[in-house]
Amino acid sequence: MKQKILATVIGGIIIIFLIFPQAVSDSATEGLLMWFQVVLPTLLPFSIVSSVIMGLGLTGGISRVVAPVLCRFFGISRLGCYPVVVGMLSGYPLGAATVAKLYQQGDIDKREAQYILHFCNNASPMFLVEFIGVSCLGLHKPIVMLLIVYLAGWLGAFCERFIFKMQGKKIPSVPSHKGTVKKGTPSPGVIKVLDESILHSFVMLTKVGGYIILFSILAGVVRQMWTMPEIWKGSLVSILEITTGAISVVGAAPGRLGYVLLAGFSAFGGLSSVAQTASVLSETDLSVVQYLIAKIRQGLFAMGICWLMVSIL
């Protein structure tokens, strides 16, 4: 039954692609250029450096520096601080990839990995500040959008901590290690780790590019095939792929409504980012459904925070 449904869906998509070949071609080109010109040069250096740090077992040292603040703020273990830092500095899906790697190495347990995943995996700071804040909204202080998205994620984390506390549970249920390299284990060679990190980063980001192109095509077809008010069309496209839909939302809903909608869509990240995250989590048993629920919650929180800000100001 599932195979029949899947075959029907895929067949329908192929027919739609055949009906709208120009929209498919233009959207695929747009997605490819976005990946090549924006995503790849932005994320590749972070991915390689982060992989080298984990490969050489240096996460413990970095975590030790930020642990006094992050451990108390989020209630996580010391090694759990590292993916939080990576997620804040980079963007989708490196935060999730770092969580998955540390979980597979046994440095954090499943409960903590799932908890950190819900708030560390966001759009990159440059995307939120430069594209959303400046290019789309024309804000004089574009960092406000970054703060709204991050604050919404942190608010969701505090809600989860409160639930854990009510249940009498702690988030890190196993003691953290001092680093990812155990005593008596020789450190791998730097060149070998670098080679593996480069290969791993290119493989991961190639998958990311595939998802970006696919969802850009779907977004382009939605814009082409459905006749509906522009605000609804822009919102639907943003749910699929935020980069493609953001400009449409601002054009259809200028002013406060546009601010609130873009804050929510940026915090959610689009189904494209969810698919990218699912890809890097595919070799773990971490729940993508729970992650999706957390991102929807973050989007709603971001809308609420932004609405309060624009109402007050």
PDB file of C-alpha atoms in Angstrom:
ATOM      1  CA  MET A   1       0.000   0.000   0.000  1.00  0.00           C
ATOM      2  CA  LYS A   2       2.775   2.426   0.933  1.00  0.00           C
ATOM      3  CA  GLN A   3       4.622   1.609  -2.266  1.00  0.00           C
ATOM      4  CA  LYS A   4       1.508   2.336  -4.332  1.00  0.00           C
ATOM      5  CA  ILE A   5       0.990   5.679  -2.610  1.00  0.00           C
ATOM      6  CA  LEU A   6       4.652   6.571  -3.078  1.00  0.00           C
ATOM      7  CA  ALA A   7       4.562   5.550  -6.741  1.00  0.00           C
ATOM      8  CA  THR A   8       1.413   7.657  -7.269  1.00  0.00           C
ATOM      9  CA  VAL A   9       3.012  10.715  -5.644  1.00  0.00           C
ATOM     10  CA  ILE A  10       6.213  10.366  -7.670  1.00  0.00           C
ATOM     11  CA  GLY A  11       4.220   9.839 -10.862  1.00  0.00           C
ATOM     12  CA  GLY A  12       2.174  12.968 -10.131  1.00  0.00           C
ATOM     13  CA  ILE A  13       5.340  15.001  -9.566  1.00  0.00           C
ATOM     14  CA  ILE A  14       6.799  13.801 -12.871  1.00  0.00           C
ATOM     15  CA  ILE A  15       3.599  14.790 -14.708  1.00  0.00           C
ATOM     16  CA  ILE A  16       3.657  18.232 -13.094  1.00  0.00           C
ATOM     17  CA  PHE A  17       7.299  18.629 -14.109  1.00  0.00           C
ATOM     18  CA  LEU A  18       6.368  17.780 -17.690  1.00  0.00           C
ATOM     19  CA  ILE A  19       3.512  20.307 -17.674  1.00  0.00           C
ATOM     20  CA  PHE A  20       5.703  23.120 -16.316  1.00  0.00           C
ATOM     21  CA  PRO A  21       9.149  22.484 -17.855  1.00  0.00           C
ATOM     22  CA  GLN A  22      10.170  26.150 -17.897  1.00  0.00           C
ATOM     23  CA  ALA A  23       9.366  26.621 -14.188  1.00  0.00           C
ATOM     24  CA  VAL A  24      11.314  23.451 -13.371  1.00  0.00           C
ATOM     25  CA  SER A  25      14.333  24.572 -15.392  1.00  0.00           C
ATOM     26  CA  ASP A  26      14.373  28.117 -14.000  1.00  0.00           C
ATOM     27  CA  SER A  27      13.870  26.959 -10.401  1.00  0.00           C
ATOM     28  CA  ALA A  28      16.554  24.280 -10.695  1.00  0.00           C
ATOM     29  CA  THR A  29      18.993  26.892 -11.994  1.00  0.00           C
ATOM     30  CA  GLU A  30      18.048  29.252  -9.167  1.00  0.00           C
ATOM     31  CA  GLY A  31      18.535  26.517  -6.552  1.00  0.00           C
ATOM     32  CA  LEU A  32      21.853  25.421  -8.051  1.00  0.00           C
ATOM     33  CA  LEU A  33      23.212  28.980  -8.099  1.00  0.00           C
ATOM     34  CA  MET A  34      22.061  29.562  -4.521  1.00  0.00           C
ATOM     35  CA  TRP A  35      23.854  26.405  -3.395  1.00  0.00           C
ATOM     36  CA  PHE A  36      27.036  27.150  -5.365  1.00  0.00           C
ATOM     37  CA  GLN A  37      27.288  30.877  -4.668  1.00  0.00           C
ATOM     38  CA  VAL A  38      25.926  31.079  -1.111  1.00  0.00           C
ATOM     39  CA  VAL A  39      25.606  27.759   0.715  1.00  0.00           C
ATOM     40  CA  LEU A  40      28.805  26.036  -0.408  1.00  0.00           C
ATOM     41  CA  PRO A  41      31.291  28.874   0.296  1.00  0.00           C
ATOM     42  CA  THR A  42      29.519  29.695   3.573  1.00  0.00           C
ATOM     43  CA  LEU A  43      29.216  26.212   5.072  1.00  0.00           C
ATOM     44  CA  LEU A  44      32.178  24.324   3.598  1.00  0.00           C
ATOM     45  CA  PRO A  45      34.906  26.029   5.711  1.00  0.00           C
ATOM     46  CA  PHE A  46      32.851  25.576   8.904  1.00  0.00           C
ATOM     47  CA  SER A  47      32.164  21.939   8.062  1.00  0.00           C
ATOM     48  CA  ILE A  48      35.816  21.084   7.365  1.00  0.00           C
ATOM     49  CA  VAL A  49      37.109  22.848  10.484  1.00  0.00           C
ATOM     50  CA  SER A  50      34.422  21.319  12.701  1.00  0.00           C
ATOM     51  CA  SER A  51      35.136  17.826  11.353  1.00  0.00           C
ATOM     52  CA  VAL A  52      38.878  18.282  11.936  1.00  0.00           C
ATOM     53  CA  ILE A  53      38.236  19.427  15.511  1.00  0.00           C
ATOM     54  CA  MET A  54      36.123  16.350  16.225  1.00  0.00           C
ATOM     55  CA  GLY A  55      38.523  14.049  14.390  1.00  0.00           C
ATOM     56  CA  LEU A  56      41.463  15.246  16.484  1.00  0.00           C
ATOM     57  CA  GLY A  57      39.471  15.044  19.714  1.00  0.00           C
ATOM     58  CA  LEU A  58      39.629  18.763  20.460  1.00  0.00           C
ATOM     59  CA  THR A  59      35.955  19.283  21.264  1.00  0.00           C
ATOM     60  CA  GLY A  60      36.598  18.948  24.975  1.00  0.00           C
ATOM     61  CA  GLY A  61      38.918  21.959  25.046  1.00  0.00           C
ATOM     62  CA  ILE A  62      36.482  24.195  23.162  1.00  0.00           C
ATOM     63  CA  SER A  63      33.550  23.011  25.250  1.00  0.00           C
ATOM     64  CA  ARG A  64      35.494  23.755  28.432  1.00  0.00           C
ATOM     65  CA  VAL A  65      35.736  27.436  27.462  1.00  0.00           C
ATOM     66  CA  VAL A  66      32.001  27.977  26.882  1.00  0.00           C
ATOM     67  CA  ALA A  67      30.700  25.435  29.412  1.00  0.00           C
ATOM     68  CA  PRO A  68      30.430  27.826  32.404  1.00  0.00           C
ATOM     69  CA  VAL A  69      27.795  29.821  30.508  1.00  0.00           C
ATOM     70  CA  LEU A  70      26.085  27.298  28.228  1.00  0.00           C
ATOM     71  CA  CYS A  71      25.836  24.442  30.731  1.00  0.00           C
ATOM     72  CA  ARG A  72      23.933  26.603  33.175  1.00  0.00           C
ATOM     73  CA  PHE A  73      21.921  28.414  30.526  1.00  0.00           C
ATOM     74  CA  PHE A  74      20.695  25.302  28.701  1.00  0.00           C
ATOM     75  CA  GLY A  75      21.207  22.625  31.366  1.00  0.00           C
ATOM     76  CA  ILE A  76      23.442  20.485  29.142  1.00  0.00           C
ATOM     77  CA  SER A  77      26.681  18.555  29.644  1.00  0.00           C
ATOM     78  CA  ARG A  78      30.067  20.075  28.838  1.00  0.00           C
ATOM     79  CA  LEU A  79      30.549  18.266  25.529  1.00  0.00           C
ATOM     80  CA  GLY A  80      26.980  19.146  24.597  1.00  0.00           C
ATOM     81  CA  CYS A  81      28.101  22.774  24.371  1.00  0.00           C
ATOM     82  CA  TYR A  82      30.142  22.179  21.221  1.00  0.00           C
ATOM     83  CA  PRO A  83      27.250  21.586  18.764  1.00  0.00           C
ATOM     84  CA  VAL A  84      25.474  24.608  20.251  1.00  0.00           C
ATOM     85  CA  VAL A  85      28.464  26.787  19.334  1.00  0.00           C
ATOM     86  CA  VAL A  86      28.752  25.238  15.851  1.00  0.00           C
ATOM     87  CA  GLY A  87      25.039  25.714  15.221  1.00  0.00           C
ATOM     88  CA  MET A  88      25.133  29.369  16.254  1.00  0.00           C
ATOM     89  CA  LEU A  89      28.127  30.155  14.028  1.00  0.00           C
ATOM     90  CA  SER A  90      27.216  28.173  10.903  1.00  0.00           C
ATOM     91  CA  GLY A  91      23.658  27.143  10.095  1.00  0.00           C
ATOM     92  CA  TYR A  92      21.683  24.248   8.601  1.00  0.00           C
ATOM     93  CA  PRO A  93      22.539  21.423   8.765  1.00  0.00           C
ATOM     94  CA  LEU A  94      25.945  21.618  10.527  1.00  0.00           C
ATOM     95  CA  GLY A  95      24.417  21.964  13.976  1.00  0.00           C
ATOM     96  CA  ALA A  96      22.465  18.742  13.448  1.00  0.00           C
ATOM     97  CA  ALA A  97      25.462  16.989  11.855  1.00  0.00           C
ATOM     98  CA  THR A  98      27.634  17.853  14.876  1.00  0.00           C
ATOM     99  CA  VAL A  99      24.978  16.580  17.285  1.00  0.00           C
ATOM    100  CA  ALA A 100      24.716  13.339  15.323  1.00  0.00           C
ATOM    101  CA  LYS A 101      28.495  12.845  15.315  1.00  0.00           C
ATOM    102  CA  LEU A 102      28.889  13.370  19.060  1.00  0.00           C
ATOM    103  CA  TYR A 103      25.919  11.085  19.736  1.00  0.00           C
ATOM    104  CA  GLN A 104      27.402   8.343  17.537  1.00  0.00           C
ATOM    105  CA  GLN A 105      30.732   8.683  19.397  1.00  0.00           C
ATOM    106  CA  GLY A 106      28.952   8.270  22.738  1.00  0.00           C
ATOM    107  CA  ASP A 107      29.916  11.727  24.012  1.00  0.00           C
ATOM    108  CA  ILE A 108      26.280  12.694  24.611  1.00  0.00           C
ATOM    109  CA  ASP A 109      23.282  10.447  25.194  1.00  0.00           C
ATOM    110  CA  LYS A 110      20.107  10.264  23.112  1.00  0.00           C
ATOM    111  CA  ARG A 111      17.972  12.470  25.338  1.00  0.00           C
ATOM    112  CA  GLU A 112      20.526  15.263  25.369  1.00  0.00           C
ATOM    113  CA  ALA A 113      21.218  14.914  21.626  1.00  0.00           C
ATOM    114  CA  GLN A 114      17.513  15.221  20.808  1.00  0.00           C
ATOM    115  CA  TYR A 115      17.161  18.198  23.152  1.00  0.00           C
ATOM    116  CA  ILE A 116      20.160  20.089  21.717  1.00  0.00           C
ATOM    117  CA  LEU A 117      19.034  19.324  18.168  1.00  0.00           C
ATOM    118  CA  HIS A 118      15.800  21.224  18.770  1.00  0.00           C
ATOM    119  CA  PHE A 119      17.473  24.620  19.268  1.00  0.00           C
ATOM    120  CA  CYS A 120      21.032  24.466  17.838  1.00  0.00           C
ATOM    121  CA  ASN A 121      20.078  23.899  14.200  1.00  0.00           C
ATOM    122  CA  ASN A 122      19.026  27.262  12.724  1.00  0.00           C
ATOM    123  CA  ALA A 123      19.525  29.394   9.649  1.00  0.00           C
ATOM    124  CA  SER A 124      23.007  30.901   9.508  1.00  0.00           C
ATOM    125  CA  PRO A 125      23.615  34.313  11.111  1.00  0.00           C
ATOM    126  CA  MET A 126      24.645  35.779   7.740  1.00  0.00           C
ATOM    127  CA  PHE A 127      21.404  34.588   6.130  1.00  0.00           C
ATOM    128  CA  LEU A 128      19.246  36.054   8.898  1.00  0.00           C
ATOM    129  CA  VAL A 129      21.116  39.346   9.067  1.00  0.00           C
ATOM    130  CA  GLU A 130      22.090  40.035   5.441  1.00  0.00           C
ATOM    131  CA  PHE A 131      19.328  38.363   3.421  1.00  0.00           C
ATOM    132  CA  ILE A 132      16.271  38.508   5.703  1.00  0.00           C
ATOM    133  CA  GLY A 133      17.170  41.601   7.725  1.00  0.00           C
ATOM    134  CA  VAL A 134      18.751  43.785   5.032  1.00  0.00           C
ATOM    135  CA  SER A 135      17.737  42.533   1.566  1.00  0.00           C
ATOM    136  CA  CYS A 136      14.148  41.550   2.379  1.00  0.00           C
ATOM    137  CA  LEU A 137      13.088  43.821   5.246  1.00  0.00           C
ATOM    138  CA  GLY A 138      15.544  46.719   4.909  1.00  0.00           C
ATOM    139  CA  LEU A 139      16.030  46.923   8.679  1.00  0.00           C
ATOM    140  CA  HIS A 140      18.411  49.509  10.106  1.00  0.00           C
ATOM    141  CA  LYS A 141      19.327  47.007  12.821  1.00  0.00           C
ATOM    142  CA  PRO A 142      19.072  43.658  10.981  1.00  0.00           C
ATOM    143  CA  ILE A 143      20.600  41.735  13.893  1.00  0.00           C
ATOM    144  CA  VAL A 144      17.139  41.965  15.476  1.00  0.00           C
ATOM    145  CA  MET A 145      15.935  39.168  13.194  1.00  0.00           C
ATOM    146  CA  LEU A 146      18.829  36.970  14.314  1.00  0.00           C
ATOM    147  CA  LEU A 147      17.979  37.610  17.967  1.00  0.00           C
ATOM    148  CA  ILE A 148      14.296  36.834  17.413  1.00  0.00           C
ATOM    149  CA  VAL A 149      15.019  33.483  15.759  1.00  0.00           C
ATOM    150  CA  TYR A 150      17.570  32.433  18.371  1.00  0.00           C
ATOM    151  CA  LEU A 151      15.424  33.641  21.275  1.00  0.00           C
ATOM    152  CA  ALA A 152      12.473  31.630  19.944  1.00  0.00           C
ATOM    153  CA  GLY A 153      14.657  28.496  19.867  1.00  0.00           C
ATOM    154  CA  TRP A 154      15.954  29.125  23.372  1.00  0.00           C
ATOM    155  CA  LEU A 155      12.422  29.693  24.656  1.00  0.00           C
ATOM    156  CA  GLY A 156      11.461  26.286  23.278  1.00  0.00           C
ATOM    157  CA  ALA A 157      14.492  24.768  25.018  1.00  0.00           C
ATOM    158  CA  PHE A 158      13.420  26.260  28.342  1.00  0.00           C
ATOM    159  CA  CYS A 159       9.937  24.789  27.853  1.00  0.00           C
ATOM    160  CA  GLU A 160      11.481  21.350  27.333  1.00  0.00           C
ATOM    161  CA  ARG A 161      13.704  21.790  30.408  1.00  0.00           C
ATOM    162  CA  PHE A 162      10.620  22.674  32.450  1.00  0.00           C
ATOM    163  CA  ILE A 163       8.834  19.528  31.236  1.00  0.00           C
ATOM    164  CA  PHE A 164      11.872  17.389  32.074  1.00  0.00           C
ATOM    165  CA  LYS A 165      12.009  18.959  35.522  1.00  0.00           C
ATOM    166  CA  MET A 166       8.313  18.269  36.132  1.00  0.00           C
ATOM    167  CA  GLN A 167       8.963  14.640  35.165  1.00  0.00           C
ATOM    168  CA  GLY A 168      11.915  14.457  37.562  1.00  0.00           C
ATOM    169  CA  LYS A 169      14.394  13.884  34.725  1.00  0.00           C
ATOM    170  CA  LYS A 170      17.698  15.486  33.825  1.00  0.00           C
ATOM    171  CA  ILE A 171      18.703  16.196  30.244  1.00  0.00           C
ATOM    172  CA  PRO A 172      22.283  14.794  30.265  1.00  0.00           C
ATOM    173  CA  SER A 173      21.616  11.386  31.834  1.00  0.00           C
ATOM    174  CA  VAL A 174      25.198  10.123  31.382  1.00  0.00           C
ATOM    175  CA  PRO A 175      28.399  11.803  32.582  1.00  0.00           C
ATOM    176  CA  SER A 176      30.322  13.710  29.919  1.00  0.00           C
ATOM    177  CA  HIS A 177      33.882  12.843  28.956  1.00  0.00           C
ATOM    178  CA  LYS A 178      36.855  15.177  28.905  1.00  0.00           C
ATOM    179  CA  GLY A 179      37.200  14.762  25.149  1.00  0.00           C
ATOM    180  CA  THR A 180      36.371  12.486  22.285  1.00  0.00           C
ATOM    181  CA  VAL A 181      39.756  10.738  22.263  1.00  0.00           C
ATOM    182  CA  LYS A 182      40.044   8.205  25.058  1.00  0.00           C
ATOM    183  CA  LYS A 183      43.193   7.599  27.062  1.00  0.00           C
ATOM    184  CA  GLY A 184      45.537   5.137  25.438  1.00  0.00           C
ATOM    185  CA  THR A 185      44.133   5.828  21.986  1.00  0.00           C
ATOM    186  CA  PRO A 186      46.711   7.341  19.629  1.00  0.00           C
ATOM    187  CA  SER A 187      45.636  10.543  17.949  1.00  0.00           C
ATOM    188  CA  PRO A 188      45.065  10.129  14.207  1.00  0.00           C
ATOM    189  CA  GLY A 189      47.356  11.958  11.807  1.00  0.00           C
ATOM    190  CA  VAL A 190      46.388  15.514  10.953  1.00  0.00           C
ATOM    191  CA  ILE A 191      46.567  14.933   7.180  1.00  0.00           C
ATOM    192  CA  LYS A 192      44.402  11.820   7.409  1.00  0.00           C
ATOM    193  CA  VAL A 193      41.813  13.643   9.501  1.00  0.00           C
ATOM    194  CA  LEU A 194      41.892  16.593   7.089  1.00  0.00           C
ATOM    195  CA  ASP A 195      41.389  14.309   4.070  1.00  0.00           C
ATOM    196  CA  GLU A 196      38.446  12.572   5.736  1.00  0.00           C
ATOM    197  CA  SER A 197      36.976  15.896   6.837  1.00  0.00           C
ATOM    198  CA  ILE A 198      37.131  17.357   3.328  1.00  0.00           C
ATOM    199  CA  LEU A 199      35.539  14.251   1.819  1.00  0.00           C
ATOM    200  CA  HIS A 200      32.819  14.103   4.484  1.00  0.00           C
ATOM    201  CA  SER A 201      32.047  17.822   4.101  1.00  0.00           C
ATOM    202  CA  PHE A 202      31.720  17.654   0.320  1.00  0.00           C
ATOM    203  CA  VAL A 203      29.476  14.576   0.502  1.00  0.00           C
ATOM    204  CA  MET A 204      27.212  16.214   3.089  1.00  0.00           C
ATOM    205  CA  LEU A 205      26.998  19.549   1.277  1.00  0.00           C
ATOM    206  CA  THR A 206      26.345  17.828  -2.053  1.00  0.00           C
ATOM    207  CA  LYS A 207      23.309  16.180  -0.453  1.00  0.00           C
ATOM    208  CA  VAL A 208      22.290  19.572   0.905  1.00  0.00           C
ATOM    209  CA  GLY A 209      22.564  21.014  -2.598  1.00  0.00           C
ATOM    210  CA  GLY A 210      20.320  18.278  -3.944  1.00  0.00           C
ATOM    211  CA  TYR A 211      17.624  19.090  -1.397  1.00  0.00           C
ATOM    212  CA  ILE A 212      17.909  22.824  -2.073  1.00  0.00           C
ATOM    213  CA  ILE A 213      17.473  22.262  -5.824  1.00  0.00           C
ATOM    214  CA  LEU A 214      14.563  19.845  -5.322  1.00  0.00           C
ATOM    215  CA  PHE A 215      12.633  22.157  -3.003  1.00  0.00           C
ATOM    216  CA  SER A 216      13.421  25.170  -5.189  1.00  0.00           C
ATOM    217  CA  ILE A 217      11.789  23.307  -8.079  1.00  0.00           C
ATOM    218  CA  LEU A 218       8.726  22.477  -5.966  1.00  0.00           C
ATOM    219  CA  ALA A 219       8.490  26.107  -4.861  1.00  0.00           C
ATOM    220  CA  GLY A 220       8.771  27.304  -8.476  1.00  0.00           C
ATOM    221  CA  VAL A 221       6.024  24.938  -9.604  1.00  0.00           C
ATOM    222  CA  VAL A 222       3.767  26.127  -6.767  1.00  0.00           C
ATOM    223  CA  ARG A 223       4.249  29.733  -7.901  1.00  0.00           C
ATOM    224  CA  GLN A 224       3.419  28.736 -11.474  1.00  0.00           C
ATOM    225  CA  MET A 225       0.471  26.366 -11.114  1.00  0.00           C
ATOM    226  CA  TRP A 226      -1.753  27.731  -8.354  1.00  0.00           C
ATOM    227  CA  THR A 227      -3.853  30.860  -8.611  1.00  0.00           C
ATOM    228  CA  MET A 228      -4.235  32.264  -5.106  1.00  0.00           C
ATOM    229  CA  PRO A 229      -3.578  35.531  -3.259  1.00  0.00           C
ATOM    230  CA  GLU A 230       0.118  36.395  -3.301  1.00  0.00           C
ATOM    231  CA  ILE A 231       0.352  36.345   0.485  1.00  0.00           C
ATOM    232  CA  TRP A 232      -0.844  32.731   0.579  1.00  0.00           C
ATOM    233  CA  LYS A 233       1.366  31.742  -2.314  1.00  0.00           C
ATOM    234  CA  GLY A 234       4.420  33.399  -0.727  1.00  0.00           C
ATOM    235  CA  SER A 235       3.673  31.713   2.603  1.00  0.00           C
ATOM    236  CA  LEU A 236       3.326  28.293   0.994  1.00  0.00           C
ATOM    237  CA  VAL A 237       6.574  28.749  -0.925  1.00  0.00           C
ATOM    238  CA  SER A 238       8.318  29.896   2.289  1.00  0.00           C
ATOM    239  CA  ILE A 239       7.174  26.749   4.046  1.00  0.00           C
ATOM    240  CA  LEU A 240       8.852  24.760   1.296  1.00  0.00           C
ATOM    241  CA  GLU A 241      12.022  26.872   0.868  1.00  0.00           C
ATOM    242  CA  ILE A 242      12.488  30.072   2.871  1.00  0.00           C
ATOM    243  CA  THR A 243      14.984  31.738   0.512  1.00  0.00           C
ATOM    244  CA  THR A 244      12.654  31.474  -2.464  1.00  0.00           C
ATOM    245  CA  GLY A 245       9.546  32.556  -0.570  1.00  0.00           C
ATOM    246  CA  ALA A 246      10.920  35.397   1.567  1.00  0.00           C
ATOM    247  CA  ILE A 247      10.869  38.048  -1.180  1.00  0.00           C
ATOM    248  CA  SER A 248       7.343  37.022  -2.217  1.00  0.00           C
ATOM    249  CA  VAL A 249       6.097  37.378   1.367  1.00  0.00           C
ATOM    250  CA  VAL A 250       7.582  40.870   1.746  1.00  0.00           C
ATOM    251  CA  GLY A 251       6.126  41.967  -1.591  1.00  0.00           C
ATOM    252  CA  ALA A 252       2.650  40.693  -0.711  1.00  0.00           C
ATOM    253  CA  ALA A 253       2.651  41.739   2.959  1.00  0.00           C
ATOM    254  CA  PRO A 254       4.708  44.900   3.536  1.00  0.00           C
ATOM    255  CA  GLY A 255       4.991  46.375   6.989  1.00  0.00           C
ATOM    256  CA  ARG A 256       4.324  44.641  10.294  1.00  0.00           C
ATOM    257  CA  LEU A 257       2.614  41.575   8.853  1.00  0.00           C
ATOM    258  CA  GLY A 258       5.632  40.894   6.647  1.00  0.00           C
ATOM    259  CA  TYR A 259       7.975  41.194   9.635  1.00  0.00           C
ATOM    260  CA  VAL A 260       5.925  38.746  11.695  1.00  0.00           C
ATOM    261  CA  LEU A 261       5.512  36.193   8.898  1.00  0.00           C
ATOM    262  CA  LEU A 262       9.186  36.285   7.900  1.00  0.00           C
ATOM    263  CA  ALA A 263      10.264  35.895  11.528  1.00  0.00           C
ATOM    264  CA  GLY A 264       8.158  32.737  11.817  1.00  0.00           C
ATOM    265  CA  PHE A 265       9.199  31.265   8.479  1.00  0.00           C
ATOM    266  CA  SER A 266      12.890  32.029   9.154  1.00  0.00           C
ATOM    267  CA  ALA A 267      12.722  30.318  12.553  1.00  0.00           C
ATOM    268  CA  PHE A 268      11.000  27.283  11.024  1.00  0.00           C
ATOM    269  CA  GLY A 269      13.526  27.157   8.198  1.00  0.00           C
ATOM    270  CA  GLY A 270      11.342  25.500   5.585  1.00  0.00           C
ATOM    271  CA  LEU A 271      10.807  21.848   4.739  1.00  0.00           C
ATOM    272  CA  SER A 272      14.011  21.982   2.705  1.00  0.00           C
ATOM    273  CA  SER A 273      16.042  22.468   5.894  1.00  0.00           C
ATOM    274  CA  VAL A 274      14.067  19.700   7.595  1.00  0.00           C
ATOM    275  CA  ALA A 275      14.956  17.347   4.739  1.00  0.00           C
ATOM    276  CA  GLN A 276      18.626  18.388   4.986  1.00  0.00           C
ATOM    277  CA  THR A 277      18.557  17.685   8.723  1.00  0.00           C
ATOM    278  CA  ALA A 278      16.886  14.315   8.177  1.00  0.00           C
ATOM    279  CA  SER A 279      19.696  13.443   5.780  1.00  0.00           C
ATOM    280  CA  VAL A 280      22.484  14.045   8.337  1.00  0.00           C
ATOM    281  CA  LEU A 281      20.477  12.201  11.021  1.00  0.00           C
ATOM    282  CA  SER A 282      19.780   9.179   8.819  1.00  0.00           C
ATOM    283  CA  GLU A 283      22.460   7.025  10.482  1.00  0.00           C
ATOM    284  CA  THR A 284      21.140   7.691  13.996  1.00  0.00           C
ATOM    285  CA  ASP A 285      17.900   6.924  15.826  1.00  0.00           C
ATOM    286  CA  LEU A 286      17.222  10.589  16.612  1.00  0.00           C
ATOM    287  CA  SER A 287      13.638  11.570  15.806  1.00  0.00           C
ATOM    288  CA  VAL A 288      13.069  13.832  12.807  1.00  0.00           C
ATOM    289  CA  VAL A 289       9.373  14.095  13.749  1.00  0.00           C
ATOM    290  CA  GLN A 290      10.241  15.547  17.170  1.00  0.00           C
ATOM    291  CA  TYR A 291      12.663  17.923  15.465  1.00  0.00           C
ATOM    292  CA  LEU A 292       9.935  19.040  13.032  1.00  0.00           C
ATOM    293  CA  ILE A 293       7.531  19.690  15.915  1.00  0.00           C
ATOM    294  CA  ALA A 294      10.233  21.719  17.695  1.00  0.00           C
ATOM    295  CA  LYS A 295      10.844  23.842  14.570  1.00  0.00           C
ATOM    296  CA  ILE A 296       7.115  24.522  14.161  1.00  0.00           C
ATOM    297  CA  ARG A 297       7.029  25.574  17.817  1.00  0.00           C
ATOM    298  CA  GLN A 298      10.060  27.802  17.263  1.00  0.00           C
ATOM    299  CA  GLY A 299       8.357  29.436  14.287  1.00  0.00           C
ATOM    300  CA  LEU A 300       5.242  30.200  16.327  1.00  0.00           C
ATOM    301  CA  PHE A 301       7.329  31.594  19.191  1.00  0.00           C
ATOM    302  CA  ALA A 302       9.243  33.786  16.727  1.00  0.00           C
ATOM    303  CA  MET A 303       5.984  35.162  15.339  1.00  0.00           C
ATOM    304  CA  GLY A 304       4.784  35.941  18.850  1.00  0.00           C
ATOM    305  CA  ILE A 305       8.046  37.653  19.835  1.00  0.00           C
ATOM    306  CA  CYS A 306       8.143  39.682  16.621  1.00  0.00           C
ATOM    307  CA  TRP A 307       4.488  40.701  16.983  1.00  0.00           C
ATOM    308  CA  LEU A 308       5.167  41.958  20.527  1.00  0.00           C
ATOM    309  CA  MET A 309       8.213  43.911  19.327  1.00  0.00           C
ATOM    310  CA  VAL A 310       6.463  45.619  16.408  1.00  0.00           C
ATOM    311  CA  SER A 311       3.430  46.370  18.609  1.00  0.00           C
ATOM    312  CA  ILE A 312       5.558  48.020  21.291  1.00  0.00           C
ATOM    313  CA  LEU A 313       7.822  49.874  18.876  1.00  0.00           C
TER     314      LEU A 313
END
